[in-house]
Amino acid sequence: MRDERGVVLLEVLVAVVVLATAGIGLVELVGTGLRAERDARLRESRLATEERVLSAMTLLNRKELDQRIGRREIGEFIVDVQRPERTLYRIALLQEQSQQVEDLVTVVYRAENKP
């Protein structure tokens, strides 16, 4: 009977270690999920702001767009306005941290001014 007590104690210790390991894994999994959710919310908020800036840029007339051709900083973003053709304007939004990646891009048509 005495020998069995030691075995039972050993089994209980092994069970506690297994449960602790599983618990640590679960806590890490929950933490990773919460970080991913936070990052997604931040990205969604940033995209909403970019969308508002892009919408404002698309409302500009031809003369105003001509004045903004090139790259300019607007708040935390960089706006790149190009005119690939006489009546088309390409507007792209980039972030300051990654200026090679365009987050949002649109093309708008503006008729030529008649003399």
Tab-separated table of C-alpha atoms in Angstrom:
chain	number	residue	atom	x	y	z
A	1	MET	CA	0.000	0.000	0.000
A	2	ARG	CA	2.873	2.383	0.780
A	3	ASP	CA	4.470	1.838	-2.617
A	4	GLU	CA	1.200	2.728	-4.336
A	5	ARG	CA	1.075	6.118	-2.578
A	6	GLY	CA	4.314	7.147	-4.235
A	7	VAL	CA	3.007	6.041	-7.634
A	8	VAL	CA	-0.233	7.960	-7.143
A	9	LEU	CA	1.717	11.064	-6.165
A	10	LEU	CA	3.884	10.697	-9.252
A	11	GLU	CA	0.786	10.330	-11.452
A	12	VAL	CA	-0.739	13.462	-9.901
A	13	LEU	CA	2.470	15.434	-10.549
A	14	VAL	CA	2.559	14.288	-14.181
A	15	ALA	CA	-1.109	15.247	-14.598
A	16	VAL	CA	-0.422	18.704	-13.125
A	17	VAL	CA	2.514	19.212	-15.515
A	18	VAL	CA	0.356	18.145	-18.498
A	19	LEU	CA	-2.452	20.495	-17.453
A	20	ALA	CA	-0.023	23.369	-16.856
A	21	THR	CA	1.529	22.867	-20.289
A	22	ALA	CA	-1.908	22.822	-21.905
A	23	GLY	CA	-2.897	25.925	-19.936
A	24	ILE	CA	0.214	27.830	-21.021
A	25	GLY	CA	-0.471	26.894	-24.647
A	26	LEU	CA	-4.062	28.067	-24.323
A	27	VAL	CA	-3.000	31.389	-22.787
A	28	GLU	CA	-0.516	31.950	-25.624
A	29	LEU	CA	-3.202	31.108	-28.178
A	30	VAL	CA	-5.632	33.600	-26.644
A	31	GLY	CA	-2.903	36.271	-26.528
A	32	THR	CA	-2.068	35.709	-30.189
A	33	GLY	CA	-5.747	35.967	-31.101
A	34	LEU	CA	-6.140	39.221	-29.186
A	35	ARG	CA	-3.042	40.716	-30.875
A	36	ALA	CA	-4.372	39.703	-34.288
A	37	GLU	CA	-7.741	41.313	-33.497
A	38	ARG	CA	-6.039	44.527	-32.354
A	39	ASP	CA	-3.920	44.634	-35.510
A	40	ALA	CA	-6.998	44.054	-37.666
A	41	ARG	CA	-8.875	46.895	-35.943
A	42	LEU	CA	-5.911	49.228	-36.424
A	43	ARG	CA	-5.646	48.290	-40.106
A	44	GLU	CA	-9.397	48.738	-40.592
A	45	SER	CA	-9.269	52.174	-38.956
A	46	ARG	CA	-6.300	53.184	-41.119
A	47	LEU	CA	-8.068	52.015	-44.289
A	48	ALA	CA	-11.186	53.989	-43.346
A	49	THR	CA	-9.073	57.125	-42.966
A	50	GLU	CA	-7.337	56.430	-46.281
A	51	GLU	CA	-10.723	55.989	-47.939
A	52	ARG	CA	-11.857	59.397	-46.684
A	53	VAL	CA	-8.675	61.045	-48.004
A	54	LEU	CA	-9.047	59.286	-51.358
A	55	SER	CA	-12.707	60.317	-51.601
A	56	ALA	CA	-11.749	63.928	-50.935
A	57	MET	CA	-9.077	63.753	-53.645
A	58	THR	CA	-11.534	62.380	-56.197
A	59	LEU	CA	-13.788	65.405	-55.657
A	60	LEU	CA	-11.102	67.824	-56.854
A	61	ASN	CA	-11.521	69.418	-60.269
A	62	ARG	CA	-9.014	69.255	-63.122
A	63	LYS	CA	-7.144	72.424	-62.144
A	64	GLU	CA	-6.788	71.327	-58.525
A	65	LEU	CA	-5.579	67.890	-59.569
A	66	ASP	CA	-3.021	69.454	-61.932
A	67	GLN	CA	-1.663	71.447	-58.988
A	68	ARG	CA	-1.249	68.251	-56.954
A	69	ILE	CA	0.590	66.100	-59.510
A	70	GLY	CA	3.427	64.232	-57.799
A	71	ARG	CA	3.843	62.903	-54.261
A	72	ARG	CA	2.690	64.912	-51.262
A	73	GLU	CA	2.260	64.182	-47.596
A	74	ILE	CA	-1.240	64.530	-46.245
A	75	GLY	CA	-1.232	63.774	-42.554
A	76	GLU	CA	0.179	60.313	-41.998
A	77	PHE	CA	-0.240	59.331	-45.652
A	78	ILE	CA	1.452	60.067	-48.942
A	79	VAL	CA	-0.758	60.881	-51.919
A	80	ASP	CA	0.640	60.228	-55.379
A	81	VAL	CA	-1.244	61.965	-58.209
A	82	GLN	CA	-0.267	61.144	-61.785
A	83	ARG	CA	-1.777	61.994	-65.143
A	84	PRO	CA	-1.169	59.038	-67.475
A	85	GLU	CA	-3.398	60.579	-70.151
A	86	ARG	CA	-4.751	64.052	-70.792
A	87	THR	CA	-8.124	63.364	-69.197
A	88	LEU	CA	-7.224	60.667	-66.641
A	89	TYR	CA	-5.731	61.123	-63.210
A	90	ARG	CA	-4.363	58.224	-61.158
A	91	ILE	CA	-4.525	58.810	-57.407
A	92	ALA	CA	-2.730	56.425	-55.031
A	93	LEU	CA	-2.427	56.460	-51.242
A	94	LEU	CA	0.660	55.103	-49.501
A	95	GLN	CA	1.806	54.965	-45.908
A	96	GLU	CA	4.948	56.724	-44.771
A	97	GLN	CA	6.365	53.489	-43.335
A	98	SER	CA	6.074	51.510	-46.599
A	99	GLN	CA	6.234	53.897	-49.524
A	100	GLN	CA	6.569	51.136	-52.113
A	101	VAL	CA	3.158	49.628	-51.306
A	102	GLU	CA	0.068	51.452	-52.528
A	103	ASP	CA	-2.863	50.841	-50.198
A	104	LEU	CA	-5.621	52.413	-52.286
A	105	VAL	CA	-5.607	53.457	-55.932
A	106	THR	CA	-8.244	54.980	-58.186
A	107	VAL	CA	-8.426	56.607	-61.581
A	108	VAL	CA	-10.686	59.609	-62.230
A	109	TYR	CA	-11.743	61.223	-65.478
A	110	ARG	CA	-11.782	64.985	-65.857
A	111	ALA	CA	-12.852	66.475	-69.183
A	112	GLU	CA	-10.539	68.980	-70.822
A	113	ASN	CA	-11.363	72.638	-70.385
A	114	LYS	CA	-12.854	74.066	-73.536
A	115	PRO	CA	-11.443	77.401	-74.736
